[in-house]
Amino acid sequence: MINISFIVPYKAMKYVVEEIFSSHQEKAELRPNILTKTVDEIQKEDLEQADIVIARGYSANRVKATDVPVLPISVTGFDITVALNSCIQKYNPTKIAVIGPLNTVYGIEEIASVFSCEIASYQVSNPNDLKSIILRAQAEGATAIIAGKSGTSIATALGIDAIMILSGRKTIMQSIDEAIRAVRLMRQERERTDRFKGIMDYSFEGILSVNNEGIITTANNYARKVLDGLDNEPEQIYLKDVLPQLDSQAVLEGRTKILGELIQIQKNLYTFNCVCAGDTGAVVTFTNVSKIQELEGQIRSKLHKKGLVAKYQFSDVIGSEEKLLETIKRAKKFSKAESNIYIFGETGTGKELFAQSIHNSSARRAHPFVAINCAALSDNLLESELFGYMDGAFTGASKGGKIGLFELAHRGTVFLDEIGDISPSLQSKLLRVLQEREIRRIGSDQVIPIDVKIICASNKNLSSLVESGVFREDLFYRLNVLKLKLPPLRERPRDIIDLSKYFIKMNCKKLGYNSITLSDEAEELLQSYSWLGNVRELSNFCERLCVLLEEGVAEATDVLDCLEESERLEELLPSQNDLVSATMTSEKEILLQVLENSKTKREAALKLGIDPSTLWRKMKKHGLE
């Protein structure tokens, strides 16, 4: 609801306002409070429930002195003209004085030229001065007064002819509509401000905004707790007075930006950032270093707990193609050996699935399986993760030190995914571990023997990286004792169907849908697709198909719709096989002829030299499904 208090100076206006509110198109959202009061009669209690107040003249000025938003009713030239015309007809004065605040008398001289009698304007800012101004106007020859309610009451009491300026219906309607818009804008701004304040105050770091003069304009709760002087709330607090350690002036001038500067406040160390925010000034953020270290420790702890157990076994590998079965057979043999294993395969072929299966099939199955993605961490962090560190080894090191992944995996298996992305420096340290089977924590001179099996994986060809000098040759030969190459999904057409059925069943169960089956044409289309994202891409496709279809039989057109999500769907046709440039009668006849002489649609697509998905679309175009 929108609470509008409307202050009217005379009863006739009240009736007009009531009628307009009652017929307003948004009356269900409005709660009007119409007050017939003069400026002296307005009390603060009258306005307490109002979202906005509509008032005229001195009443509007009186409301402005309170905290309640006010929308002054504009006195239009039309309102003045009507009052002047009425005054002339009723009193035939020789001179008329128009008396009121600026928005009433502004522009009177331009209107005066169209009337026969003399017209003068008298601006009065304070209603207490009305009587003296009216007397002055009378002394200067005015025989009639035009003013608001207060002015006409005083003039009448003094025996001077007076006409009150009336607000027209259109003016009142416009004022109500403007008040509604103003309240909604104020509420939107209040919601935006509250949301912004909530974000600021619930942030776990200090945030300050500074204007171009270096004065702090906003500070969240965190900043107020840490920095002295912000709670005193003087008129102006300069950033340089609160944080003299920061060269904020250079930032405001755009000469530099401050990132990660360490400043000690009382007994705590904080990392500060201060950057220019364009023409609006600058933004300062800061965080307690110990909190960063604590959070980093929690993340590492969760990472370790997540990777200490191998969940999958060879029985979880789905597929019956000979290439896959040969790969599983080889992997089972590898699991019996203690040699290092290098798994090579495209993205999404299941490298970690095989690594976990090898571990669970080995004599180390009862011991930890520790996996880490080498591409996900920086060199320094990856080194501390792999080897651990001693108490005080470096700034930010956890108290008491930290055990590394090689130690955690003692008597178990370490899986190093994306091994091709580690730096040359770390490659040499990893080589020593493989040679000596011992590690040394960062900051320690003590050597710790370890017993781990190393399985590494990469979607990059390590031998090519060796030739280009990116990967150490001696490390490559240490890792590449047993090599397991995973076949891509496009080389296992039967497995595409087996995996599709598995993923569809799993997604239907998760979504609460009935089962979905694939038509023969749909299966043929799936088998003809390239699947460059391999099993991961197929899994995403099946989820999309289940969401869109929900139940029933998935036809080739359904598959085609879901495959169109991929940018690789349609390949360009070879010019020598382009159907458009063919010399035969029509494209439809070509399609019919080739389909009649082909056992499957896939075979027909091969004869035409086009992608099977293109063939499906052309068949659909000519009604040949």
Coordinates of C-alpha atoms in Angstrom, one line a residue:
M1 CA 0.0 0.0 0.0
I2 CA 1.0 3.6 -0.6
N3 CA 0.1 6.0 2.2
I4 CA -0.4 9.5 0.8
S5 CA -1.3 12.5 3.0
F6 CA -2.8 15.3 1.0
I7 CA -3.0 18.7 2.7
V8 CA -5.7 20.9 1.2
P9 CA -6.3 24.5 2.2
Y10 CA -10.0 24.7 1.6
K11 CA -13.0 22.3 1.7
A12 CA -13.9 22.6 -2.0
M13 CA -10.5 21.3 -2.9
K14 CA -11.0 18.4 -0.4
Y15 CA -14.1 17.2 -2.3
V16 CA -12.2 17.2 -5.6
V17 CA -9.2 15.3 -4.1
E18 CA -11.5 12.7 -2.5
E19 CA -13.3 12.2 -5.9
I20 CA -10.0 11.8 -7.8
F21 CA -8.7 9.2 -5.2
S22 CA -11.9 7.2 -5.4
S23 CA -11.8 7.0 -9.2
H24 CA -8.1 6.5 -9.6
Q25 CA -7.1 3.4 -11.6
E26 CA -4.7 2.3 -8.8
K27 CA -7.0 3.1 -5.9
A28 CA -6.6 -0.5 -4.5
E29 CA -3.0 0.3 -3.9
L30 CA -3.6 3.7 -2.3
R31 CA -4.4 4.7 1.3
P32 CA -5.2 8.5 1.2
N33 CA -5.3 10.7 4.2
I34 CA -6.9 14.1 3.3
L35 CA -6.2 16.9 5.8
T36 CA -8.0 20.3 5.6
K37 CA -5.5 22.4 7.5
T38 CA -3.6 25.6 7.1
V39 CA 0.1 25.9 7.5
D40 CA -0.2 26.8 11.2
E41 CA -2.4 23.9 11.9
I42 CA -0.2 21.1 10.5
Q43 CA 1.2 18.9 13.3
K44 CA 4.0 16.3 13.0
E45 CA 1.7 13.6 14.2
D46 CA -0.5 14.1 11.1
L47 CA 2.3 12.9 8.9
E48 CA 3.8 10.0 10.8
Q49 CA 2.1 7.2 8.7
A50 CA 2.6 8.9 5.4
D51 CA 5.0 7.6 2.7
I52 CA 4.7 11.0 1.0
V53 CA 2.9 14.3 1.6
I54 CA 1.2 16.4 -1.2
A55 CA 0.9 20.0 -0.1
R56 CA 0.7 23.5 -1.6
G57 CA 2.5 26.7 -1.0
Y58 CA 3.5 27.4 2.6
S59 CA 2.2 24.0 3.8
A60 CA 4.7 22.3 1.5
N61 CA 7.5 24.4 2.9
R62 CA 6.4 23.5 6.4
V63 CA 6.4 19.7 5.6
K64 CA 9.9 20.1 4.1
A65 CA 11.2 20.9 7.6
T66 CA 10.2 17.3 8.7
D67 CA 11.7 13.9 7.6
V68 CA 8.7 13.1 5.5
P69 CA 9.1 13.3 1.7
V70 CA 6.9 16.1 0.3
L71 CA 5.6 16.7 -3.2
P72 CA 4.7 20.4 -3.7
I73 CA 1.6 21.1 -5.8
S74 CA 2.8 23.4 -8.6
V75 CA 0.7 26.5 -9.2
T76 CA 0.4 26.7 -12.9
G77 CA 0.1 29.7 -15.1
F78 CA -3.4 28.5 -15.9
D79 CA -4.3 28.6 -12.2
I80 CA -3.0 32.2 -11.9
T81 CA -4.8 33.3 -15.1
V82 CA -8.2 31.9 -13.8
A83 CA -7.7 33.7 -10.5
L84 CA -6.8 37.0 -12.2
N85 CA -9.8 36.8 -14.5
S86 CA -12.1 36.0 -11.6
C87 CA -10.7 39.0 -9.6
I88 CA -11.1 41.5 -12.5
Q89 CA -14.7 40.4 -13.2
K90 CA -15.7 40.5 -9.5
Y91 CA -13.9 43.6 -8.2
N92 CA -12.8 45.5 -11.3
P93 CA -9.5 46.6 -9.5
T94 CA -7.1 49.2 -10.7
K95 CA -4.1 47.2 -9.5
I96 CA -3.8 43.5 -8.4
A97 CA -1.1 42.2 -6.1
V98 CA -0.2 38.5 -6.6
I99 CA 1.3 37.3 -3.3
G100 CA 3.0 34.0 -2.4
P101 CA 6.1 31.9 -2.5
L102 CA 8.4 31.8 -5.6
N103 CA 6.6 29.0 -7.3
T104 CA 3.4 31.0 -7.2
V105 CA 4.6 34.5 -8.4
Y106 CA 7.3 33.3 -10.8
G107 CA 6.5 34.5 -14.4
I108 CA 3.6 36.9 -13.4
E109 CA 5.0 39.7 -15.4
E110 CA 4.7 37.7 -18.6
I111 CA 1.0 37.0 -17.8
A112 CA 0.3 40.6 -16.7
S113 CA 0.7 42.0 -20.2
V114 CA -2.6 40.4 -21.4
F115 CA -4.8 42.0 -18.7
S116 CA -6.1 45.6 -18.7
C117 CA -5.3 46.4 -15.1
E118 CA -1.9 46.7 -13.4
I119 CA -0.5 43.5 -11.9
A120 CA 2.4 43.3 -9.5
S121 CA 4.0 40.2 -7.8
Y122 CA 5.2 40.0 -4.2
Q123 CA 7.4 37.0 -3.2
V124 CA 6.9 35.9 0.5
S125 CA 9.1 33.1 1.8
N126 CA 7.9 33.2 5.4
P127 CA 4.1 33.1 6.0
N128 CA 4.7 35.2 9.1
D129 CA 5.5 38.1 6.7
L130 CA 2.3 37.9 4.8
K131 CA 0.4 40.6 6.7
S132 CA 3.2 43.2 6.3
I133 CA 3.6 42.4 2.6
I134 CA -0.1 42.7 2.0
L135 CA -0.1 46.1 3.8
R136 CA 2.8 47.2 1.6
A137 CA 1.0 46.1 -1.5
Q138 CA -2.0 48.1 -0.4
A139 CA 0.2 51.1 0.3
E140 CA 1.7 50.8 -3.2
G141 CA -1.8 51.0 -4.8
A142 CA -3.1 47.5 -4.9
T143 CA -6.9 47.4 -4.5
A144 CA -7.2 43.5 -4.7
I145 CA -5.1 40.6 -3.6
I146 CA -4.6 37.2 -5.2
A147 CA -2.9 34.6 -2.8
G148 CA -3.3 31.3 -1.2
K149 CA -5.6 30.4 1.7
S150 CA -3.5 32.2 4.4
G151 CA -3.0 35.3 2.3
T152 CA -6.6 35.7 1.3
S153 CA -7.7 35.2 4.9
I154 CA -5.4 38.0 6.1
A155 CA -6.5 40.3 3.2
T156 CA -10.2 39.8 3.9
A157 CA -9.6 40.5 7.6
L158 CA -8.0 43.8 6.6
G159 CA -10.9 44.7 4.4
I160 CA -9.1 44.2 1.1
D161 CA -10.7 42.4 -1.8
A162 CA -9.1 39.0 -2.3
I163 CA -9.3 36.0 -4.6
M164 CA -7.8 32.6 -3.6
I165 CA -5.7 30.7 -6.1
L166 CA -7.4 27.4 -6.7
S167 CA -5.7 24.2 -7.9
G168 CA -7.4 22.7 -11.0
R169 CA -8.4 19.1 -11.3
K170 CA -5.7 18.3 -13.8
T171 CA -3.0 19.7 -11.4
I172 CA -4.3 17.6 -8.6
M173 CA -4.4 14.4 -10.7
Q174 CA -0.8 15.0 -11.9
S175 CA 0.4 15.6 -8.3
I176 CA -1.1 12.2 -7.2
D177 CA 0.4 10.4 -10.1
E178 CA 3.8 12.0 -9.4
A179 CA 3.5 11.1 -5.8
I180 CA 2.8 7.4 -6.6
R181 CA 5.9 7.3 -8.9
A182 CA 8.0 9.0 -6.3
V183 CA 7.1 6.5 -3.6
R184 CA 7.8 3.5 -5.8
L185 CA 11.2 5.0 -6.9
M186 CA 12.0 5.7 -3.2
R187 CA 11.1 2.1 -2.3
Q188 CA 13.2 0.7 -5.1
E189 CA 16.1 2.8 -4.0
R190 CA 15.6 1.8 -0.4
E191 CA 15.6 -1.9 -1.3
R192 CA 18.7 -1.4 -3.4
T193 CA 20.4 0.5 -0.6
D194 CA 19.4 -2.2 2.0
R195 CA 20.6 -5.0 -0.3
F196 CA 23.9 -3.2 -0.8
K197 CA 24.3 -2.5 2.9
G198 CA 23.5 -6.2 3.7
I199 CA 26.2 -7.3 1.3
M200 CA 28.6 -4.9 2.7
D201 CA 27.9 -5.6 6.4
Y202 CA 27.9 -9.4 6.0
S203 CA 31.1 -9.5 4.1
F204 CA 34.1 -11.2 5.8
E205 CA 36.4 -8.4 4.7
G206 CA 36.6 -4.7 5.3
I207 CA 35.2 -2.4 2.6
L208 CA 35.7 1.3 2.4
S209 CA 34.6 3.7 -0.4
V210 CA 36.4 7.0 -0.7
N211 CA 35.4 10.1 -2.8
N212 CA 37.7 12.1 -5.0
E213 CA 38.8 14.2 -2.1
G214 CA 39.9 11.2 -0.1
I215 CA 36.9 11.4 2.3
I216 CA 35.5 8.0 3.5
T217 CA 31.9 7.9 2.3
T218 CA 31.0 4.3 3.2
A219 CA 32.4 1.8 5.7
N220 CA 31.0 -1.7 6.4
N221 CA 30.7 -3.3 9.9
Y222 CA 34.0 -5.2 9.5
A223 CA 35.9 -2.0 8.7
R224 CA 34.3 -0.2 11.7
K225 CA 35.4 -2.9 14.1
V226 CA 39.0 -3.0 12.8
L227 CA 39.8 0.7 12.1
D228 CA 39.7 3.3 14.9
G229 CA 37.9 6.6 14.3
L230 CA 35.1 5.4 12.0
D231 CA 32.5 5.1 14.7
N232 CA 33.0 8.7 15.9
E233 CA 31.2 9.9 12.7
P234 CA 32.5 13.4 12.4
E235 CA 31.4 15.3 9.3
Q236 CA 34.5 14.3 7.3
I237 CA 36.9 11.4 7.9
Y238 CA 39.9 11.3 5.5
L239 CA 41.4 7.9 4.5
K240 CA 44.9 9.3 5.0
D241 CA 44.0 9.9 8.7
V242 CA 42.7 6.4 9.3
L243 CA 45.3 4.5 7.2
P244 CA 48.4 6.7 6.8
Q245 CA 50.3 3.6 5.6
L246 CA 48.4 3.7 2.3
D247 CA 49.5 6.1 -0.5
S248 CA 45.8 6.8 -1.2
Q249 CA 46.5 10.1 -3.0
A250 CA 48.5 8.3 -5.7
V251 CA 45.6 5.9 -6.2
L252 CA 43.0 8.7 -6.4
E253 CA 45.2 10.4 -9.0
G254 CA 45.3 7.2 -11.0
R255 CA 49.1 6.9 -10.8
T256 CA 49.0 3.5 -9.2
K257 CA 47.0 0.8 -7.5
I258 CA 47.7 -1.0 -4.3
L259 CA 47.3 -4.8 -4.3
G260 CA 48.1 -7.1 -1.4
E261 CA 50.0 -4.6 0.8
L262 CA 50.5 -6.0 4.3
I263 CA 49.7 -3.6 7.2
Q264 CA 49.7 -4.5 10.9
I265 CA 46.8 -3.0 12.9
Q266 CA 47.1 -3.6 16.6
K267 CA 48.2 -7.3 16.9
N268 CA 46.8 -8.5 13.6
L269 CA 48.2 -8.5 10.1
Y270 CA 45.9 -7.5 7.2
T271 CA 46.3 -7.5 3.4
F272 CA 45.1 -4.3 1.8
N273 CA 43.9 -3.5 -1.7
C274 CA 43.2 0.1 -2.9
V275 CA 42.1 0.8 -6.5
C276 CA 40.8 3.8 -8.3
A277 CA 37.0 3.6 -9.1
G278 CA 37.0 6.1 -11.9
D279 CA 35.5 9.5 -11.4
T280 CA 33.8 8.4 -8.1
G281 CA 37.0 8.0 -6.0
A282 CA 38.5 4.7 -4.8
V283 CA 37.6 1.4 -3.1
V284 CA 39.6 -0.1 -0.3
T285 CA 39.3 -3.8 0.8
F286 CA 41.2 -5.6 3.4
T287 CA 41.3 -9.1 5.0
N288 CA 42.9 -10.6 8.1
V289 CA 45.8 -12.7 6.9
S290 CA 45.2 -15.3 9.6
K291 CA 41.6 -15.8 8.4
I292 CA 43.0 -16.4 4.8
Q293 CA 45.3 -19.0 6.2
E294 CA 42.6 -20.6 8.2
L295 CA 40.3 -20.8 5.1
E296 CA 43.1 -22.1 3.0
G297 CA 43.7 -24.9 5.6
Q298 CA 40.0 -25.8 5.5
I299 CA 40.0 -26.0 1.7
R300 CA 43.1 -28.2 1.8
S301 CA 41.6 -30.4 4.4
K302 CA 38.4 -30.9 2.4
L303 CA 40.5 -31.6 -0.7
H304 CA 42.4 -34.3 1.1
K305 CA 39.3 -36.0 2.6
K306 CA 37.7 -36.0 -0.8
G307 CA 40.6 -37.7 -2.5
L308 CA 41.7 -40.4 0.0
V309 CA 39.3 -43.1 -1.2
A310 CA 38.9 -44.7 -4.7
K311 CA 35.2 -45.2 -5.4
Y312 CA 35.3 -47.0 -8.8
Q313 CA 36.3 -50.5 -9.9
F314 CA 36.6 -52.1 -13.3
S315 CA 33.1 -53.4 -13.0
D316 CA 31.9 -49.8 -13.2
V317 CA 33.4 -49.4 -16.7
I318 CA 30.5 -49.6 -19.2
G319 CA 31.1 -51.0 -22.6
S320 CA 31.6 -54.1 -24.7
E321 CA 33.7 -52.9 -27.7
E322 CA 36.8 -54.9 -28.3
K323 CA 39.0 -51.8 -27.9
L324 CA 37.6 -51.1 -24.5
L325 CA 37.8 -54.7 -23.3
E326 CA 41.4 -54.9 -24.4
T327 CA 42.1 -51.7 -22.5
I328 CA 40.5 -53.1 -19.3
K329 CA 42.4 -56.3 -19.7
R330 CA 45.7 -54.4 -20.0
A331 CA 44.8 -52.2 -17.0
K332 CA 44.1 -55.2 -14.8
K333 CA 47.6 -56.5 -15.7
F334 CA 49.1 -53.2 -14.8
S335 CA 47.3 -53.2 -11.4
K336 CA 49.3 -56.3 -10.4
A337 CA 52.6 -54.5 -11.0
E338 CA 54.3 -51.8 -8.8
S339 CA 55.6 -49.9 -11.8
N340 CA 54.5 -46.3 -12.5
I341 CA 51.6 -46.0 -15.0
Y342 CA 51.0 -43.3 -17.6
I343 CA 47.4 -43.0 -18.7
F344 CA 46.9 -41.1 -22.0
G345 CA 43.5 -40.2 -23.4
E346 CA 41.3 -37.4 -24.7
T347 CA 39.2 -35.2 -22.4
G348 CA 36.3 -37.2 -21.0
T349 CA 37.5 -40.7 -21.7
G350 CA 37.6 -41.7 -18.0
K351 CA 41.3 -41.4 -17.0
E352 CA 40.5 -41.1 -13.2
L353 CA 37.9 -43.9 -13.5
F354 CA 40.7 -46.2 -14.7
A355 CA 43.2 -44.9 -12.2
Q356 CA 40.8 -45.7 -9.3
S357 CA 40.0 -49.1 -10.8
I358 CA 43.6 -50.0 -11.0
H359 CA 44.1 -49.0 -7.4
N360 CA 41.1 -51.0 -6.2
S361 CA 42.4 -54.0 -8.2
S362 CA 45.9 -53.8 -6.7
A363 CA 47.5 -55.0 -3.5
R364 CA 47.3 -51.4 -2.3
R365 CA 43.5 -51.3 -2.3
A366 CA 43.3 -51.1 1.5
H367 CA 45.5 -48.0 1.6
P368 CA 44.9 -44.4 0.5
F369 CA 44.2 -43.3 -3.0
V370 CA 45.2 -39.6 -3.2
A371 CA 44.3 -37.7 -6.4
I372 CA 45.3 -34.2 -7.3
N373 CA 44.9 -32.1 -10.5
C374 CA 48.2 -30.6 -11.2
A375 CA 46.7 -27.9 -13.5
A376 CA 44.4 -26.6 -10.8
L377 CA 47.1 -25.2 -8.4
S378 CA 50.0 -22.8 -8.7
D379 CA 53.6 -24.1 -8.5
N380 CA 54.1 -23.0 -4.9
L381 CA 50.8 -24.4 -3.7
L382 CA 51.2 -27.6 -5.6
E383 CA 54.7 -28.1 -4.1
S384 CA 53.4 -27.6 -0.6
E385 CA 50.5 -30.0 -1.3
L386 CA 52.7 -32.7 -2.6
F387 CA 55.6 -32.5 -0.2
G388 CA 54.1 -30.7 2.9
Y389 CA 55.9 -28.1 5.0
M390 CA 57.3 -27.4 8.4
D391 CA 56.0 -24.9 11.0
G392 CA 57.2 -21.4 10.0
A393 CA 58.6 -22.6 6.6
F394 CA 57.1 -19.6 4.9
T395 CA 54.8 -16.6 5.5
G396 CA 51.3 -18.0 5.9
A397 CA 52.4 -21.5 6.8
S398 CA 49.9 -23.2 9.2
K399 CA 51.0 -23.6 12.8
G400 CA 52.5 -27.0 13.3
G401 CA 53.3 -27.6 9.7
K402 CA 51.4 -29.8 7.2
I403 CA 51.7 -33.3 5.9
G404 CA 52.0 -33.6 2.1
L405 CA 50.1 -35.8 -0.3
F406 CA 53.0 -38.2 -0.8
E407 CA 53.1 -38.9 3.0
L408 CA 49.3 -39.2 3.1
A409 CA 49.4 -41.8 0.4
H410 CA 52.1 -43.9 2.1
R411 CA 51.6 -47.6 1.0
G412 CA 48.8 -46.4 -1.3
T413 CA 48.5 -44.7 -4.7
V414 CA 49.1 -41.1 -5.9
F415 CA 47.2 -40.1 -9.0
L416 CA 48.7 -37.0 -10.7
D417 CA 46.1 -35.8 -13.2
E418 CA 47.2 -33.3 -16.0
I419 CA 50.9 -34.1 -15.3
G420 CA 51.9 -32.3 -18.4
D421 CA 51.1 -28.9 -16.9
I422 CA 53.6 -28.9 -14.1
S423 CA 56.6 -26.5 -14.3
P424 CA 60.2 -27.5 -15.1
S425 CA 61.2 -26.7 -11.5
L426 CA 58.6 -29.0 -10.0
Q427 CA 59.4 -31.7 -12.6
S428 CA 62.9 -32.0 -11.2
K429 CA 61.6 -32.4 -7.7
L430 CA 59.1 -35.0 -8.8
L431 CA 61.9 -36.8 -10.6
R432 CA 63.9 -37.1 -7.3
V433 CA 60.9 -38.6 -5.6
L434 CA 60.5 -41.2 -8.3
Q435 CA 64.2 -42.0 -8.2
E436 CA 64.8 -42.1 -4.4
R437 CA 61.3 -42.9 -3.1
E438 CA 61.7 -40.2 -0.4
I439 CA 60.6 -36.7 0.1
R440 CA 61.6 -33.7 2.2
R441 CA 59.1 -31.2 3.5
I442 CA 59.5 -27.5 2.7
G443 CA 61.6 -25.9 5.4
S444 CA 63.0 -29.2 6.7
D445 CA 66.3 -31.0 6.3
Q446 CA 64.8 -34.4 7.3
V447 CA 64.3 -37.0 4.5
I448 CA 61.1 -39.1 4.8
P449 CA 61.0 -42.4 2.9
I450 CA 57.7 -43.1 1.2
D451 CA 56.1 -46.2 -0.4
V452 CA 53.7 -45.1 -3.1
K453 CA 52.5 -46.2 -6.6
I454 CA 52.4 -43.3 -9.1
I455 CA 49.7 -43.1 -11.7
C456 CA 49.8 -40.1 -13.9
A457 CA 47.4 -38.9 -16.6
S458 CA 47.3 -36.3 -19.3
N459 CA 45.3 -35.4 -22.4
K460 CA 48.5 -34.1 -23.9
N461 CA 51.0 -36.3 -25.6
L462 CA 54.0 -36.2 -23.2
S463 CA 56.4 -37.4 -25.9
S464 CA 55.5 -34.4 -28.0
L465 CA 56.1 -32.2 -25.0
V466 CA 59.5 -33.8 -24.5
E467 CA 60.4 -33.1 -28.1
S468 CA 59.4 -29.5 -27.7
G469 CA 61.5 -29.1 -24.5
V470 CA 58.5 -28.5 -22.3
F471 CA 58.7 -31.8 -20.4
R472 CA 61.8 -33.4 -19.0
E473 CA 62.9 -36.5 -20.9
D474 CA 64.2 -38.3 -17.9
L475 CA 61.0 -37.7 -16.0
F476 CA 58.9 -38.9 -19.0
Y477 CA 60.8 -42.3 -19.0
R478 CA 60.3 -42.6 -15.3
L479 CA 56.6 -42.1 -15.6
N480 CA 56.1 -44.0 -18.9
V481 CA 56.9 -47.4 -17.6
L482 CA 53.5 -48.8 -18.3
K483 CA 51.4 -46.8 -20.8
L484 CA 47.6 -47.2 -21.0
K485 CA 45.9 -45.5 -23.9
L486 CA 42.2 -45.0 -23.6
P487 CA 40.2 -45.3 -26.8
P488 CA 37.9 -42.3 -27.7
L489 CA 34.2 -42.9 -27.7
R490 CA 33.8 -42.4 -31.4
E491 CA 35.9 -45.6 -31.9
R492 CA 33.4 -47.5 -29.7
P493 CA 30.0 -47.2 -31.5
R494 CA 28.4 -50.1 -29.5
D495 CA 29.5 -48.6 -26.2
I496 CA 27.8 -45.3 -27.2
I497 CA 24.4 -47.0 -27.0
D498 CA 25.3 -48.9 -23.8
L499 CA 26.4 -45.7 -22.1
S500 CA 23.4 -43.7 -23.5
K501 CA 21.0 -46.2 -22.0
Y502 CA 22.8 -46.1 -18.7
F503 CA 22.9 -42.3 -18.5
I504 CA 19.3 -42.0 -19.6
K505 CA 18.1 -44.5 -17.0
M506 CA 20.1 -42.7 -14.3
N507 CA 18.8 -39.2 -15.3
C508 CA 15.2 -40.4 -15.5
K509 CA 15.5 -41.8 -12.0
K510 CA 17.0 -38.6 -10.7
L511 CA 14.3 -36.5 -12.4
G512 CA 11.4 -38.8 -11.4
Y513 CA 10.5 -39.4 -15.1
N514 CA 9.3 -42.6 -16.8
S515 CA 11.9 -44.5 -18.8
I516 CA 13.0 -43.3 -22.2
T517 CA 14.0 -45.6 -25.0
L518 CA 16.0 -44.9 -28.2
S519 CA 14.6 -45.7 -31.7
D520 CA 16.9 -47.5 -34.2
E521 CA 17.3 -44.3 -36.2
A522 CA 18.2 -42.4 -33.0
E523 CA 20.8 -45.0 -32.1
E524 CA 22.3 -44.9 -35.6
L525 CA 22.5 -41.1 -35.4
L526 CA 24.2 -41.2 -32.0
Q527 CA 26.8 -43.7 -33.3
S528 CA 27.6 -41.5 -36.2
Y529 CA 28.3 -38.4 -34.1
S530 CA 31.9 -37.5 -33.4
W531 CA 31.7 -37.1 -29.5
L532 CA 34.9 -35.0 -29.2
G533 CA 34.0 -34.6 -25.5
N534 CA 33.7 -38.3 -25.2
V535 CA 31.8 -39.8 -22.2
R536 CA 31.5 -36.5 -20.5
E537 CA 29.8 -35.0 -23.5
L538 CA 27.6 -38.0 -24.0
S539 CA 26.5 -37.8 -20.3
N540 CA 25.6 -34.1 -20.8
F541 CA 23.6 -35.0 -24.0
C542 CA 21.6 -37.7 -22.2
E543 CA 20.7 -35.3 -19.3
R544 CA 19.5 -32.7 -21.8
L545 CA 17.5 -35.4 -23.7
C546 CA 15.8 -36.6 -20.5
V547 CA 14.9 -33.0 -19.4
L548 CA 13.4 -32.1 -22.8
L549 CA 11.6 -35.4 -23.7
E550 CA 10.6 -36.6 -20.2
E551 CA 9.3 -40.0 -21.4
G552 CA 8.6 -42.2 -24.4
V553 CA 10.7 -43.1 -27.4
A554 CA 13.5 -40.7 -28.5
E555 CA 13.4 -40.4 -32.2
A556 CA 16.1 -39.2 -34.5
T557 CA 14.6 -35.7 -34.6
D558 CA 14.7 -35.6 -30.8
V559 CA 18.4 -36.6 -30.8
L560 CA 19.1 -34.0 -33.5
D561 CA 17.4 -31.3 -31.5
C562 CA 19.6 -32.0 -28.5
L563 CA 22.8 -32.4 -30.6
E564 CA 22.1 -28.9 -32.1
E565 CA 23.3 -27.6 -28.7
S566 CA 26.8 -28.5 -29.9
E567 CA 28.8 -26.2 -32.2
R568 CA 30.3 -29.2 -33.9
L569 CA 26.9 -30.5 -35.2
E570 CA 27.1 -29.9 -38.9
E571 CA 30.3 -30.1 -41.0
L572 CA 30.7 -28.4 -44.3
L573 CA 29.9 -30.6 -47.3
P574 CA 32.8 -31.5 -49.7
S575 CA 32.3 -29.5 -52.9
Q576 CA 32.5 -32.5 -55.1
N577 CA 29.6 -34.2 -53.3
D578 CA 27.5 -31.1 -52.8
L579 CA 23.9 -32.0 -53.5
V580 CA 23.1 -28.5 -54.6
S581 CA 25.6 -28.7 -57.5
A582 CA 24.6 -32.1 -58.6
T583 CA 23.3 -32.6 -62.1
M584 CA 20.4 -34.8 -61.3
T585 CA 16.8 -33.7 -61.4
S586 CA 16.3 -32.7 -57.8
E587 CA 17.7 -33.2 -54.3
K588 CA 14.7 -35.3 -53.3
E589 CA 15.3 -37.7 -56.1
I590 CA 19.0 -38.0 -55.2
L591 CA 18.0 -38.8 -51.6
L592 CA 15.4 -41.4 -52.7
Q593 CA 17.8 -43.1 -55.0
V594 CA 20.7 -43.3 -52.5
L595 CA 18.4 -44.5 -49.7
E596 CA 17.0 -47.3 -51.8
N597 CA 20.5 -48.6 -52.6
S598 CA 21.7 -48.4 -49.0
K599 CA 21.1 -50.7 -46.1
T600 CA 21.3 -48.0 -43.5
K601 CA 21.0 -44.2 -43.4
R602 CA 24.5 -44.1 -42.1
E603 CA 25.7 -45.9 -45.2
A604 CA 23.6 -43.5 -47.4
A605 CA 25.3 -40.5 -45.7
L606 CA 28.7 -42.0 -46.4
K607 CA 27.8 -42.4 -50.1
L608 CA 26.6 -38.8 -50.3
G609 CA 29.7 -37.5 -48.5
I610 CA 27.7 -35.7 -45.9
D611 CA 27.3 -35.9 -42.1
P612 CA 24.4 -38.2 -41.0
S613 CA 22.9 -35.3 -39.1
T614 CA 22.7 -33.3 -42.4
L615 CA 21.0 -36.3 -44.1
W616 CA 18.4 -36.4 -41.3
R617 CA 17.6 -32.8 -41.8
K618 CA 17.3 -33.1 -45.6
M619 CA 15.0 -36.2 -45.2
K620 CA 12.9 -34.2 -42.8
K621 CA 12.8 -31.3 -45.3
H622 CA 11.4 -33.6 -48.1
G623 CA 9.2 -35.7 -45.8
L624 CA 11.3 -38.8 -46.1
E625 CA 11.6 -39.8 -42.4

